[in-house]
Amino acid sequence: MGKRGPAPKGEYPNQSAVLSTRIRPDTRNALVAAAKASHRSLSQEIEHRLTRTFKDDKTLVEIFGGRKNFALVRILAATFEFAGTDNGAHWTDDPKEFHQVVTAINTVLSGLRPIGDTDYEPEGSDNISKIIAEGENTRGQRNAWRMLHAVQNADPALPLAEGTVREHLAGVLKNDLGKLINRPKIIYGNADEMRAEAERLRKLEKKRKPK
């Protein structure tokens, strides 16, 4: 029988269960660097970070109702970052910028709307296309499409050593939102191309509805 190492010390002295797993080299390097900075052993750093994620999950449930709700709030908050005024005032103090932010929020939520009959319009997942066809391509809407498109095309498995902070955040949001992020149908092109695509989607939606 192999000789046991010294008893664990520090924040997690009762480590006795063994967990064997494989991780990518860049993740391990990040853990080693974090352990060195925090003066923990590698195993204690791993447990610290795992424990923190469970605490974060509990906090998100208590405050936001879950990770999906938090991800939605984070996407909406990200649209605020595009708001700004020429005089440096906060968007909440400028009527025009405030309107753009409200437009962006409405566009994001409309794009995520579930398919199905409702008592109000627009309905279905093609409502962003409907908005485009109506010729209301405002800056707030463009910002919303930009955020949704970034999350849709994010890579949740992007290595830590690659990508930007925004790209990693988009990957986290994509993972937390799951299939929900696939609902928006985002169209690019000139005005005529977008209207034509919107009309095509409307016809498809009409065919799907029972007579």
Short mmCIF file of C-alpha atoms in Angstrom, two decimals:
data_model
loop_
_atom_site.label_atom_id
_atom_site.label_comp_id
_atom_site.label_asym_id
_atom_site.label_seq_id
_atom_site.Cartn_x
_atom_site.Cartn_y
_atom_site.Cartn_z
CA MET A 1 0.00 0.00 0.00
CA GLY A 2 1.39 3.42 -0.99
CA LYS A 3 2.48 5.89 1.63
CA ARG A 4 0.01 8.70 2.31
CA GLY A 5 1.12 12.29 1.93
CA PRO A 6 0.88 14.91 4.68
CA ALA A 7 -2.56 15.81 6.00
CA PRO A 8 -4.17 18.76 4.15
CA LYS A 9 -3.93 22.16 5.82
CA GLY A 10 -5.54 25.53 5.22
CA GLU A 11 -9.17 26.23 4.30
CA TYR A 12 -10.06 22.63 3.42
CA PRO A 13 -8.41 20.33 6.00
CA ASN A 14 -10.88 17.44 5.63
CA GLN A 15 -10.04 16.48 2.06
CA SER A 16 -10.30 12.69 1.89
CA ALA A 17 -12.38 11.88 -1.22
CA VAL A 18 -10.40 11.48 -4.45
CA LEU A 19 -11.56 12.98 -7.76
CA SER A 20 -9.66 12.05 -10.91
CA THR A 21 -10.45 13.97 -14.09
CA ARG A 22 -8.83 15.26 -17.25
CA ILE A 23 -8.62 18.97 -18.05
CA ARG A 24 -6.96 21.03 -20.76
CA PRO A 25 -3.40 22.24 -20.19
CA ASP A 26 -4.40 25.91 -20.28
CA THR A 27 -7.01 25.32 -17.57
CA ARG A 28 -4.45 23.53 -15.40
CA ASN A 29 -1.93 26.32 -15.91
CA ALA A 30 -4.55 28.85 -14.81
CA LEU A 31 -5.30 26.78 -11.69
CA VAL A 32 -1.61 26.49 -10.85
CA ALA A 33 -1.13 30.24 -11.21
CA ALA A 34 -4.22 30.93 -9.09
CA ALA A 35 -3.05 28.49 -6.39
CA LYS A 36 0.33 30.19 -6.26
CA ALA A 37 -1.25 33.63 -5.96
CA SER A 38 -3.64 32.51 -3.19
CA HIS A 39 -1.01 30.44 -1.35
CA ARG A 40 -3.16 27.33 -1.61
CA SER A 41 -2.25 23.86 -2.77
CA LEU A 42 -3.51 22.91 -6.22
CA SER A 43 -6.18 20.58 -4.78
CA GLN A 44 -7.37 23.28 -2.38
CA GLU A 45 -7.55 25.83 -5.17
CA ILE A 46 -9.68 23.44 -7.23
CA GLU A 47 -12.00 22.79 -4.28
CA HIS A 48 -12.19 26.52 -3.53
CA ARG A 49 -13.29 27.29 -7.07
CA LEU A 50 -15.76 24.41 -7.27
CA THR A 51 -17.29 25.36 -3.93
CA ARG A 52 -17.59 28.97 -5.07
CA THR A 53 -19.53 27.94 -8.19
CA PHE A 54 -22.10 26.09 -6.06
CA LYS A 55 -22.42 29.14 -3.80
CA ASP A 56 -22.81 31.34 -6.89
CA ASP A 57 -25.56 29.04 -8.23
CA LYS A 58 -27.42 29.32 -4.93
CA THR A 59 -27.04 33.10 -4.92
CA LEU A 60 -28.28 33.40 -8.51
CA VAL A 61 -31.34 31.32 -7.68
CA GLU A 62 -32.13 33.45 -4.63
CA ILE A 63 -31.64 36.79 -6.41
CA PHE A 64 -32.52 36.13 -10.06
CA GLY A 65 -34.41 32.85 -9.97
CA GLY A 66 -31.67 30.90 -11.73
CA ARG A 67 -28.79 31.12 -14.20
CA LYS A 68 -31.05 31.51 -17.23
CA ASN A 69 -32.68 34.61 -15.75
CA PHE A 70 -29.27 36.00 -14.82
CA ALA A 71 -27.99 35.38 -18.37
CA LEU A 72 -30.97 37.28 -19.78
CA VAL A 73 -30.36 40.18 -17.41
CA ARG A 74 -26.67 40.19 -18.43
CA ILE A 75 -27.54 40.38 -22.13
CA LEU A 76 -29.88 43.27 -21.48
CA ALA A 77 -27.23 45.02 -19.40
CA ALA A 78 -24.72 44.56 -22.22
CA THR A 79 -26.94 46.62 -24.51
CA PHE A 80 -26.47 49.51 -22.08
CA GLU A 81 -22.77 49.55 -22.93
CA PHE A 82 -23.55 50.76 -26.45
CA ALA A 83 -25.49 53.73 -25.12
CA GLY A 84 -23.75 57.06 -24.79
CA THR A 85 -24.17 60.76 -25.34
CA ASP A 86 -22.01 63.38 -27.01
CA ASN A 87 -21.74 65.36 -23.80
CA GLY A 88 -20.77 62.36 -21.67
CA ALA A 89 -24.05 62.21 -19.76
CA HIS A 90 -25.37 58.84 -18.64
CA TRP A 91 -28.03 57.35 -20.93
CA THR A 92 -30.60 57.56 -18.12
CA ASP A 93 -30.31 61.37 -18.27
CA ASP A 94 -30.75 61.69 -22.02
CA PRO A 95 -34.24 61.11 -23.51
CA LYS A 96 -32.96 59.98 -26.93
CA GLU A 97 -30.40 57.55 -25.51
CA PHE A 98 -32.95 56.25 -23.02
CA HIS A 99 -35.28 55.50 -25.93
CA GLN A 100 -32.52 53.59 -27.75
CA VAL A 101 -31.87 51.43 -24.68
CA VAL A 102 -35.59 50.70 -24.26
CA THR A 103 -35.73 49.78 -27.95
CA ALA A 104 -32.76 47.44 -27.54
CA ILE A 105 -34.34 45.73 -24.52
CA ASN A 106 -37.65 45.25 -26.33
CA THR A 107 -35.84 43.86 -29.37
CA VAL A 108 -33.90 41.31 -27.31
CA LEU A 109 -37.01 40.10 -25.48
CA SER A 110 -39.05 40.01 -28.70
CA GLY A 111 -36.36 37.96 -30.38
CA LEU A 112 -36.47 35.40 -27.57
CA ARG A 113 -40.26 35.11 -27.60
CA PRO A 114 -41.46 31.47 -27.77
CA ILE A 115 -43.41 30.31 -30.81
CA GLY A 116 -47.15 30.00 -30.28
CA ASP A 117 -50.46 31.81 -30.55
CA THR A 118 -50.88 34.76 -28.19
CA ASP A 119 -53.36 37.53 -27.57
CA TYR A 120 -50.91 40.13 -28.80
CA GLU A 121 -48.52 40.79 -31.65
CA PRO A 122 -45.84 40.10 -32.72
CA GLU A 123 -45.83 36.35 -32.20
CA GLY A 124 -43.34 33.66 -33.08
CA SER A 125 -39.57 33.73 -33.39
CA ASP A 126 -39.45 35.82 -36.57
CA ASN A 127 -40.48 39.09 -34.91
CA ILE A 128 -37.03 40.66 -35.35
CA SER A 129 -37.52 40.14 -39.08
CA LYS A 130 -40.94 41.78 -38.84
CA ILE A 131 -39.41 44.79 -37.14
CA ILE A 132 -36.81 45.05 -39.91
CA ALA A 133 -39.51 44.85 -42.57
CA GLU A 134 -41.37 47.69 -40.92
CA GLY A 135 -38.35 49.92 -41.55
CA GLU A 136 -37.59 50.63 -37.89
CA ASN A 137 -33.91 49.73 -38.03
CA THR A 138 -32.83 51.98 -35.18
CA ARG A 139 -29.48 52.01 -33.42
CA GLY A 140 -31.01 50.37 -30.37
CA GLN A 141 -32.22 47.46 -32.47
CA ARG A 142 -28.86 47.09 -34.19
CA ASN A 143 -27.17 46.92 -30.80
CA ALA A 144 -29.61 44.21 -29.71
CA TRP A 145 -29.02 42.17 -32.86
CA ARG A 146 -25.27 42.55 -32.36
CA MET A 147 -25.46 41.17 -28.82
CA LEU A 148 -27.73 38.26 -29.74
CA HIS A 149 -25.60 37.38 -32.76
CA ALA A 150 -22.43 37.38 -30.64
CA VAL A 151 -23.96 34.99 -28.11
CA GLN A 152 -25.41 32.72 -30.81
CA ASN A 153 -21.98 32.34 -32.42
CA ALA A 154 -19.94 32.10 -29.20
CA ASP A 155 -17.79 29.09 -28.32
CA PRO A 156 -18.44 28.00 -24.70
CA ALA A 157 -15.34 25.79 -24.85
CA LEU A 158 -12.97 28.59 -25.89
CA PRO A 159 -9.61 28.03 -24.13
CA LEU A 160 -8.83 30.46 -21.33
CA ALA A 161 -5.68 31.63 -23.08
CA GLU A 162 -7.60 32.61 -26.21
CA GLY A 163 -10.30 35.15 -26.98
CA THR A 164 -11.38 38.32 -25.25
CA VAL A 165 -13.32 38.85 -22.05
CA ARG A 166 -16.43 39.56 -24.13
CA GLU A 167 -16.01 36.34 -26.11
CA HIS A 168 -15.71 34.28 -22.93
CA LEU A 169 -18.74 36.03 -21.44
CA ALA A 170 -20.74 35.31 -24.61
CA GLY A 171 -19.78 31.64 -24.28
CA VAL A 172 -20.99 31.52 -20.68
CA LEU A 173 -24.29 33.19 -21.63
CA LYS A 174 -24.79 30.80 -24.54
CA ASN A 175 -24.25 27.84 -22.24
CA ASP A 176 -26.64 29.20 -19.59
CA LEU A 177 -29.38 30.10 -22.08
CA GLY A 178 -29.30 26.75 -23.88
CA LYS A 179 -31.77 26.37 -26.76
CA LEU A 180 -33.38 29.71 -25.92
CA ILE A 181 -30.60 31.63 -27.69
CA ASN A 182 -31.44 29.88 -30.98
CA ARG A 183 -34.87 31.53 -31.20
CA PRO A 184 -33.86 34.92 -32.67
CA LYS A 185 -33.64 34.90 -36.46
CA ILE A 186 -31.11 37.60 -37.23
CA ILE A 187 -30.87 38.82 -40.81
CA TYR A 188 -28.06 40.78 -42.42
CA GLY A 189 -28.04 42.61 -45.73
CA ASN A 190 -29.43 45.74 -47.33
CA ALA A 191 -32.98 46.92 -46.71
CA ASP A 192 -34.46 45.11 -49.74
CA GLU A 193 -32.75 41.83 -48.82
CA MET A 194 -33.95 42.04 -45.23
CA ARG A 195 -37.52 42.80 -46.27
CA ALA A 196 -37.49 39.87 -48.69
CA GLU A 197 -36.21 37.54 -45.98
CA ALA A 198 -38.81 38.85 -43.54
CA GLU A 199 -41.56 38.13 -46.07
CA ARG A 200 -40.23 34.60 -46.59
CA LEU A 201 -40.31 33.96 -42.84
CA ARG A 202 -43.83 35.33 -42.60
CA LYS A 203 -45.02 32.89 -45.28
CA LEU A 204 -43.36 29.99 -43.46
CA GLU A 205 -45.00 31.04 -40.21
CA LYS A 206 -48.39 31.21 -41.96
CA LYS A 207 -47.96 27.66 -43.32
CA ARG A 208 -47.10 26.34 -39.85
CA LYS A 209 -50.27 27.71 -38.28
CA PRO A 210 -53.24 25.30 -38.25
CA LYS A 211 -56.23 26.36 -40.36
#
